[in-house]
PDB file of C-alpha atoms in Angstrom:
ATOM      1  CA  ALA A   1       0.000   0.000   0.000  1.00  0.00           C
ATOM      2  CA  GLN A   2       1.050   3.544  -0.637  1.00  0.00           C
ATOM      3  CA  THR A   3       1.392   6.278   1.949  1.00  0.00           C
ATOM      4  CA  VAL A   4       1.746  10.018   1.472  1.00  0.00           C
ATOM      5  CA  THR A   5       3.098  12.224   4.238  1.00  0.00           C
ATOM      6  CA  GLN A   6       2.750  15.955   4.577  1.00  0.00           C
ATOM      7  CA  SER A   7       4.274  16.820   7.912  1.00  0.00           C
ATOM      8  CA  GLN A   8       3.650  20.563   7.903  1.00  0.00           C
ATOM      9  CA  PRO A   9       0.032  21.304   8.904  1.00  0.00           C
ATOM     10  CA  GLU A  10       0.186  24.957   7.922  1.00  0.00           C
ATOM     11  CA  MET A  11       2.409  27.622   6.445  1.00  0.00           C
ATOM     12  CA  SER A  12       2.254  31.344   5.882  1.00  0.00           C
ATOM     13  CA  VAL A  13       3.987  33.427   3.238  1.00  0.00           C
ATOM     14  CA  GLN A  14       4.125  37.086   2.315  1.00  0.00           C
ATOM     15  CA  GLU A  15       2.565  38.052  -0.982  1.00  0.00           C
ATOM     16  CA  ALA A  16       5.083  37.990  -3.877  1.00  0.00           C
ATOM     17  CA  GLU A  17       7.472  35.714  -1.991  1.00  0.00           C
ATOM     18  CA  THR A  18       8.301  32.074  -2.649  1.00  0.00           C
ATOM     19  CA  VAL A  19       7.163  29.137  -0.535  1.00  0.00           C
ATOM     20  CA  THR A  20       7.906  25.416  -0.673  1.00  0.00           C
ATOM     21  CA  LEU A  21       5.480  22.747   0.502  1.00  0.00           C
ATOM     22  CA  SER A  22       6.943  19.362   1.409  1.00  0.00           C
ATOM     23  CA  CYS A  23       5.676  15.881   0.622  1.00  0.00           C
ATOM     24  CA  THR A  24       7.174  12.433   0.967  1.00  0.00           C
ATOM     25  CA  TYR A  25       5.662   9.149  -0.098  1.00  0.00           C
ATOM     26  CA  ASP A  26       6.296   5.475   0.208  1.00  0.00           C
ATOM     27  CA  THR A  27       5.614   2.890  -2.462  1.00  0.00           C
ATOM     28  CA  SER A  28       7.031  -0.271  -3.935  1.00  0.00           C
ATOM     29  CA  GLU A  29       5.701   0.669  -7.364  1.00  0.00           C
ATOM     30  CA  ASN A  30       7.996   1.862 -10.122  1.00  0.00           C
ATOM     31  CA  ASN A  31       5.379   3.465 -12.356  1.00  0.00           C
ATOM     32  CA  TYR A  32       3.118   6.071 -10.826  1.00  0.00           C
ATOM     33  CA  TYR A  33       2.021   9.678 -10.868  1.00  0.00           C
ATOM     34  CA  LEU A  34       2.270  12.356  -8.233  1.00  0.00           C
ATOM     35  CA  PHE A  35      -0.009  15.356  -7.939  1.00  0.00           C
ATOM     36  CA  TRP A  36      -0.514  18.530  -6.023  1.00  0.00           C
ATOM     37  CA  TYR A  37      -4.126  19.562  -5.612  1.00  0.00           C
ATOM     38  CA  LYS A  38      -5.412  22.857  -4.275  1.00  0.00           C
ATOM     39  CA  GLN A  39      -8.654  23.085  -2.306  1.00  0.00           C
ATOM     40  CA  PRO A  40      -9.875  26.634  -1.662  1.00  0.00           C
ATOM     41  CA  PRO A  41     -12.789  27.322   0.700  1.00  0.00           C
ATOM     42  CA  SER A  42     -15.163  26.585  -2.184  1.00  0.00           C
ATOM     43  CA  ARG A  43     -14.236  22.887  -1.659  1.00  0.00           C
ATOM     44  CA  GLN A  44     -13.445  22.396  -5.355  1.00  0.00           C
ATOM     45  CA  MET A  45     -10.360  20.235  -5.846  1.00  0.00           C
ATOM     46  CA  ILE A  46      -8.128  21.894  -8.438  1.00  0.00           C
ATOM     47  CA  LEU A  47      -5.159  20.171 -10.024  1.00  0.00           C
ATOM     48  CA  VAL A  48      -2.062  22.319  -9.610  1.00  0.00           C
ATOM     49  CA  ILE A  49       0.609  20.136 -11.142  1.00  0.00           C
ATOM     50  CA  ARG A  50       1.349  16.551 -12.136  1.00  0.00           C
ATOM     51  CA  GLN A  51       4.590  14.565 -12.298  1.00  0.00           C
ATOM     52  CA  GLU A  52       5.092  11.246 -14.041  1.00  0.00           C
ATOM     53  CA  ALA A  53       7.523   9.058 -12.124  1.00  0.00           C
ATOM     54  CA  TYR A  54       9.333   7.961 -15.279  1.00  0.00           C
ATOM     55  CA  LYS A  55      10.223  11.556 -16.143  1.00  0.00           C
ATOM     56  CA  GLN A  56      13.413  12.891 -14.636  1.00  0.00           C
ATOM     57  CA  GLN A  57      12.578  16.462 -15.541  1.00  0.00           C
ATOM     58  CA  ASN A  58      10.676  18.340 -12.873  1.00  0.00           C
ATOM     59  CA  ALA A  59       7.221  19.546 -13.890  1.00  0.00           C
ATOM     60  CA  THR A  60       6.465  23.253 -14.054  1.00  0.00           C
ATOM     61  CA  GLU A  61       3.215  25.152 -14.538  1.00  0.00           C
ATOM     62  CA  ASN A  62       3.666  28.906 -14.591  1.00  0.00           C
ATOM     63  CA  ARG A  63       4.444  29.934 -10.997  1.00  0.00           C
ATOM     64  CA  PHE A  64       4.299  26.348  -9.738  1.00  0.00           C
ATOM     65  CA  SER A  65       7.143  23.872  -9.954  1.00  0.00           C
ATOM     66  CA  VAL A  66       8.083  20.654  -8.239  1.00  0.00           C
ATOM     67  CA  ASN A  67      11.276  19.121  -6.959  1.00  0.00           C
ATOM     68  CA  PHE A  68      10.843  15.412  -7.618  1.00  0.00           C
ATOM     69  CA  GLN A  69      13.449  13.152  -6.032  1.00  0.00           C
ATOM     70  CA  LYS A  70      12.448   9.612  -6.945  1.00  0.00           C
ATOM     71  CA  ALA A  71      15.158   7.834  -4.989  1.00  0.00           C
ATOM     72  CA  ALA A  72      14.368   9.841  -1.878  1.00  0.00           C
ATOM     73  CA  LYS A  73      10.607   9.575  -2.539  1.00  0.00           C
ATOM     74  CA  SER A  74      10.216  13.286  -2.124  1.00  0.00           C
ATOM     75  CA  PHE A  75       7.890  15.580  -4.057  1.00  0.00           C
ATOM     76  CA  SER A  76       7.869  19.207  -2.966  1.00  0.00           C
ATOM     77  CA  LEU A  77       5.895  22.073  -4.500  1.00  0.00           C
ATOM     78  CA  LYS A  78       7.398  25.506  -4.974  1.00  0.00           C
ATOM     79  CA  ILE A  79       5.097  28.459  -5.441  1.00  0.00           C
ATOM     80  CA  SER A  80       6.825  31.561  -6.763  1.00  0.00           C
ATOM     81  CA  ASP A  81       5.495  35.105  -6.597  1.00  0.00           C
ATOM     82  CA  SER A  82       2.763  34.031  -4.151  1.00  0.00           C
ATOM     83  CA  GLN A  83      -0.637  35.606  -4.684  1.00  0.00           C
ATOM     84  CA  LEU A  84      -3.554  36.097  -2.315  1.00  0.00           C
ATOM     85  CA  GLY A  85      -5.544  33.653  -4.445  1.00  0.00           C
ATOM     86  CA  ASP A  86      -3.057  30.931  -3.582  1.00  0.00           C
ATOM     87  CA  THR A  87      -4.502  30.805  -0.069  1.00  0.00           C
ATOM     88  CA  ALA A  88      -5.972  27.300   0.198  1.00  0.00           C
ATOM     89  CA  MET A  89      -5.379  23.801   1.437  1.00  0.00           C
ATOM     90  CA  TYR A  90      -2.838  21.878  -0.647  1.00  0.00           C
ATOM     91  CA  PHE A  91      -2.823  18.113  -0.931  1.00  0.00           C
ATOM     92  CA  CYS A  92      -0.063  15.911  -2.239  1.00  0.00           C
ATOM     93  CA  ALA A  93      -1.430  12.772  -3.875  1.00  0.00           C
ATOM     94  CA  PHE A  94      -0.190   9.489  -5.355  1.00  0.00           C
ATOM     95  CA  MET A  95      -1.712   7.473  -8.173  1.00  0.00           C
ATOM     96  CA  LYS A  96      -0.511   4.041  -9.204  1.00  0.00           C
ATOM     97  CA  TRP A  97      -0.101   3.534 -12.949  1.00  0.00           C
ATOM     98  CA  ALA A  98      -3.376   2.502 -14.612  1.00  0.00           C
ATOM     99  CA  ASN A  99      -5.132   2.320 -11.255  1.00  0.00           C
ATOM    100  CA  SER A 100      -6.641   5.805 -11.038  1.00  0.00           C
ATOM    101  CA  LYS A 101      -7.199   5.685  -7.290  1.00  0.00           C
ATOM    102  CA  LEU A 102      -5.658   8.569  -5.413  1.00  0.00           C
ATOM    103  CA  THR A 103      -3.945   8.347  -2.045  1.00  0.00           C
ATOM    104  CA  PHE A 104      -3.782  11.750  -0.377  1.00  0.00           C
ATOM    105  CA  GLY A 105      -1.566  13.287   2.243  1.00  0.00           C
ATOM    106  CA  LYS A 106      -3.120  15.087   5.191  1.00  0.00           C
ATOM    107  CA  GLY A 107      -2.828  18.420   3.464  1.00  0.00           C
ATOM    108  CA  ILE A 108      -1.281  21.732   4.380  1.00  0.00           C
ATOM    109  CA  THR A 109      -3.070  25.021   4.909  1.00  0.00           C
ATOM    110  CA  LEU A 110      -1.271  27.815   3.099  1.00  0.00           C
ATOM    111  CA  SER A 111      -2.028  31.412   3.946  1.00  0.00           C
ATOM    112  CA  VAL A 112      -0.722  34.247   1.782  1.00  0.00           C
ATOM    113  CA  ARG A 113      -0.424  37.524   3.695  1.00  0.00           C
ATOM    114  CA  PRO A 114      -0.933  40.843   1.918  1.00  0.00           C
TER     115      PRO A 114
ATOM    116  CA  SER B   1     -10.903  17.038 -19.166  1.00  0.00           C
ATOM    117  CA  ALA B   2     -14.225  16.253 -17.521  1.00  0.00           C
ATOM    118  CA  VAL B   3     -16.893  18.465 -16.007  1.00  0.00           C
ATOM    119  CA  ILE B   4     -18.629  16.943 -13.020  1.00  0.00           C
ATOM    120  CA  SER B   5     -21.896  18.126 -11.571  1.00  0.00           C
ATOM    121  CA  GLN B   6     -22.587  16.947  -8.052  1.00  0.00           C
ATOM    122  CA  LYS B   7     -25.702  17.568  -6.016  1.00  0.00           C
ATOM    123  CA  PRO B   8     -26.834  18.516  -3.532  1.00  0.00           C
ATOM    124  CA  SER B   9     -24.027  20.920  -2.704  1.00  0.00           C
ATOM    125  CA  ARG B  10     -24.955  20.780   0.953  1.00  0.00           C
ATOM    126  CA  ASP B  11     -27.580  19.326   3.238  1.00  0.00           C
ATOM    127  CA  ILE B  12     -28.481  19.094   6.892  1.00  0.00           C
ATOM    128  CA  CYS B  13     -30.047  15.775   7.818  1.00  0.00           C
ATOM    129  CA  GLN B  14     -31.543  14.140  10.862  1.00  0.00           C
ATOM    130  CA  ARG B  15     -29.742  11.180  12.364  1.00  0.00           C
ATOM    131  CA  GLY B  16     -31.151   7.834  11.282  1.00  0.00           C
ATOM    132  CA  THR B  17     -32.152   9.075   7.835  1.00  0.00           C
ATOM    133  CA  SER B  18     -30.440   8.533   4.473  1.00  0.00           C
ATOM    134  CA  LEU B  19     -29.147  10.922   1.837  1.00  0.00           C
ATOM    135  CA  THR B  20     -28.432  10.178  -1.808  1.00  0.00           C
ATOM    136  CA  ILE B  21     -25.772  12.216  -3.574  1.00  0.00           C
ATOM    137  CA  GLN B  22     -25.762  12.392  -7.355  1.00  0.00           C
ATOM    138  CA  CYS B  23     -22.805  12.762  -9.674  1.00  0.00           C
ATOM    139  CA  GLN B  24     -23.181  13.539 -13.384  1.00  0.00           C
ATOM    140  CA  VAL B  25     -20.236  13.665 -15.799  1.00  0.00           C
ATOM    141  CA  ASP B  26     -20.261  15.382 -19.179  1.00  0.00           C
ATOM    142  CA  SER B  27     -18.518  12.458 -20.901  1.00  0.00           C
ATOM    143  CA  GLN B  28     -18.454   8.679 -20.635  1.00  0.00           C
ATOM    144  CA  VAL B  29     -15.938   7.378 -18.129  1.00  0.00           C
ATOM    145  CA  THR B  30     -15.082   3.872 -17.076  1.00  0.00           C
ATOM    146  CA  MET B  31     -14.376   4.460 -13.415  1.00  0.00           C
ATOM    147  CA  MET B  32     -15.936   6.853 -10.950  1.00  0.00           C
ATOM    148  CA  PHE B  33     -14.804   7.254  -7.382  1.00  0.00           C
ATOM    149  CA  TRP B  34     -16.364   8.461  -4.161  1.00  0.00           C
ATOM    150  CA  TYR B  35     -14.235  10.115  -1.488  1.00  0.00           C
ATOM    151  CA  ARG B  36     -15.009  11.306   2.018  1.00  0.00           C
ATOM    152  CA  GLN B  37     -13.344  14.299   3.608  1.00  0.00           C
ATOM    153  CA  GLN B  38     -14.023  14.552   7.326  1.00  0.00           C
ATOM    154  CA  PRO B  39     -13.784  18.021   8.915  1.00  0.00           C
ATOM    155  CA  GLY B  40     -10.249  19.364   8.658  1.00  0.00           C
ATOM    156  CA  GLN B  41      -8.996  16.064   7.277  1.00  0.00           C
ATOM    157  CA  SER B  42      -7.719  14.631   4.044  1.00  0.00           C
ATOM    158  CA  LEU B  43      -9.680  12.726   1.414  1.00  0.00           C
ATOM    159  CA  THR B  44     -10.264   9.020   1.882  1.00  0.00           C
ATOM    160  CA  LEU B  45     -11.509   6.765  -0.886  1.00  0.00           C
ATOM    161  CA  ILE B  46     -14.826   5.112  -0.070  1.00  0.00           C
ATOM    162  CA  ALA B  47     -15.334   3.031  -3.195  1.00  0.00           C
ATOM    163  CA  THR B  48     -14.915   2.682  -6.933  1.00  0.00           C
ATOM    164  CA  ALA B  49     -18.155   2.703  -8.898  1.00  0.00           C
ATOM    165  CA  ASN B  50     -18.013   0.361 -11.878  1.00  0.00           C
ATOM    166  CA  GLN B  51     -20.633   0.416 -14.606  1.00  0.00           C
ATOM    167  CA  GLY B  52     -22.438  -2.892 -14.856  1.00  0.00           C
ATOM    168  CA  SER B  53     -20.986  -4.440 -11.733  1.00  0.00           C
ATOM    169  CA  GLU B  54     -20.912  -4.034  -7.963  1.00  0.00           C
ATOM    170  CA  ALA B  55     -18.922  -1.186  -6.513  1.00  0.00           C
ATOM    171  CA  THR B  56     -15.560  -2.011  -4.973  1.00  0.00           C
ATOM    172  CA  TYR B  57     -15.257  -0.783  -1.401  1.00  0.00           C
ATOM    173  CA  GLU B  58     -12.123   0.194   0.455  1.00  0.00           C
ATOM    174  CA  SER B  59     -11.256  -1.153   3.863  1.00  0.00           C
ATOM    175  CA  GLY B  60     -13.502   0.317   6.521  1.00  0.00           C
ATOM    176  CA  PHE B  61     -16.428   1.052   4.194  1.00  0.00           C
ATOM    177  CA  VAL B  62     -19.336  -1.328   3.581  1.00  0.00           C
ATOM    178  CA  ILE B  63     -22.112  -1.509   1.047  1.00  0.00           C
ATOM    179  CA  ASP B  64     -24.897  -1.463   3.633  1.00  0.00           C
ATOM    180  CA  LYS B  65     -23.744   1.914   4.888  1.00  0.00           C
ATOM    181  CA  PHE B  66     -22.696   3.424   1.544  1.00  0.00           C
ATOM    182  CA  PRO B  67     -24.674   1.799  -1.284  1.00  0.00           C
ATOM    183  CA  ILE B  68     -23.575   2.984  -4.711  1.00  0.00           C
ATOM    184  CA  SER B  69     -25.318   2.850  -8.056  1.00  0.00           C
ATOM    185  CA  ARG B  70     -23.748   3.207 -11.491  1.00  0.00           C
ATOM    186  CA  PRO B  71     -26.510   2.808 -14.066  1.00  0.00           C
ATOM    187  CA  ASN B  72     -24.489   4.156 -17.016  1.00  0.00           C
ATOM    188  CA  LEU B  73     -21.115   5.603 -17.968  1.00  0.00           C
ATOM    189  CA  THR B  74     -21.977   9.203 -17.020  1.00  0.00           C
ATOM    190  CA  PHE B  75     -23.837   8.904 -13.741  1.00  0.00           C
ATOM    191  CA  SER B  76     -23.430   7.542 -10.226  1.00  0.00           C
ATOM    192  CA  THR B  77     -25.066   7.925  -6.847  1.00  0.00           C
ATOM    193  CA  LEU B  78     -23.766   7.440  -3.322  1.00  0.00           C
ATOM    194  CA  THR B  79     -26.216   6.934  -0.482  1.00  0.00           C
ATOM    195  CA  VAL B  80     -25.203   7.565   3.104  1.00  0.00           C
ATOM    196  CA  SER B  81     -27.539   5.332   5.115  1.00  0.00           C
ATOM    197  CA  ASN B  82     -28.762   5.454   8.702  1.00  0.00           C
ATOM    198  CA  MET B  83     -26.749   8.587   9.310  1.00  0.00           C
ATOM    199  CA  SER B  84     -25.092   9.583  12.566  1.00  0.00           C
ATOM    200  CA  PRO B  85     -23.227  12.800  13.428  1.00  0.00           C
ATOM    201  CA  GLU B  86     -19.968  10.967  12.631  1.00  0.00           C
ATOM    202  CA  ASP B  87     -21.053  10.928   8.982  1.00  0.00           C
ATOM    203  CA  SER B  88     -20.832  14.723   8.841  1.00  0.00           C
ATOM    204  CA  SER B  89     -18.266  15.233   6.082  1.00  0.00           C
ATOM    205  CA  ILE B  90     -17.716  16.469   2.575  1.00  0.00           C
ATOM    206  CA  TYR B  91     -18.372  13.770   0.008  1.00  0.00           C
ATOM    207  CA  LEU B  92     -16.691  14.140  -3.362  1.00  0.00           C
ATOM    208  CA  CYS B  93     -17.248  12.386  -6.636  1.00  0.00           C
ATOM    209  CA  SER B  94     -14.254  11.926  -8.927  1.00  0.00           C
ATOM    210  CA  VAL B  95     -13.570  10.520 -12.359  1.00  0.00           C
ATOM    211  CA  ALA B  96     -10.373   9.264 -13.858  1.00  0.00           C
ATOM    212  CA  ALA B  97      -9.180  10.621 -17.175  1.00  0.00           C
ATOM    213  CA  ASP B  98      -5.819   8.921 -17.050  1.00  0.00           C
ATOM    214  CA  PRO B  99      -3.500  10.246 -15.860  1.00  0.00           C
ATOM    215  CA  GLU B 100      -5.587  12.846 -14.120  1.00  0.00           C
ATOM    216  CA  ALA B 101      -8.508  12.856 -11.748  1.00  0.00           C
ATOM    217  CA  PHE B 102     -11.285  15.417 -11.832  1.00  0.00           C
ATOM    218  CA  PHE B 103     -13.594  16.227  -8.962  1.00  0.00           C
ATOM    219  CA  GLY B 104     -17.109  17.439  -8.396  1.00  0.00           C
ATOM    220  CA  GLN B 105     -17.607  20.415  -6.132  1.00  0.00           C
ATOM    221  CA  GLY B 106     -18.474  18.192  -3.209  1.00  0.00           C
ATOM    222  CA  THR B 107     -21.478  17.737  -0.953  1.00  0.00           C
ATOM    223  CA  ARG B 108     -21.189  19.121   2.550  1.00  0.00           C
ATOM    224  CA  LEU B 109     -23.289  16.892   4.796  1.00  0.00           C
ATOM    225  CA  THR B 110     -24.168  17.817   8.357  1.00  0.00           C
ATOM    226  CA  VAL B 111     -25.992  15.272  10.483  1.00  0.00           C
ATOM    227  CA  VAL B 112     -27.841  16.579  13.522  1.00  0.00           C
TER     228      VAL B 112
END
């Protein structure tokens, strides 16, 4: 079975600064996907970024990038130029190849201060 | 991508009653999933809804408590039966569009 660990329950960052959210996971699988999802107060789960385990290159999406360390089973999210709209709960999640079930971490509450 | 409509968006129910949550997808999908998010917690998978066969439940969840229907490739329902205050949670429907998962907006259930 897979486990996803987010050890930081909450973080705060000043607007326009950079923040990194940590995630580690444990699996015996070799082929899988990792995700960061954002959940604002509206409850809607929004995909922030995805990383395929077979890709060595770290994924980037505009202000969001990841540091994927497969051997260390680490998958951190960096948010650059933080905006007030980034305030939300962020979940790290694992999906086994061709399984489609997601295993989530406990989540981290990110607050962006004006 | 997939657009998912989930309803109701919220409800307050009396203990001992049941609530059925509906999930409609704008395209045909093979697998649909139901997750529970207890207050301040992460998402936990309840079951996988398969079209034409019984749902597959995760450890700790049983069909008598959470019966699921999947009559076609675009629709599913989750019923929360004989509710107690411990069932107060957000329930989310999700579909897989490999390699991504898309979510409905969730149903916030409060049991009093």
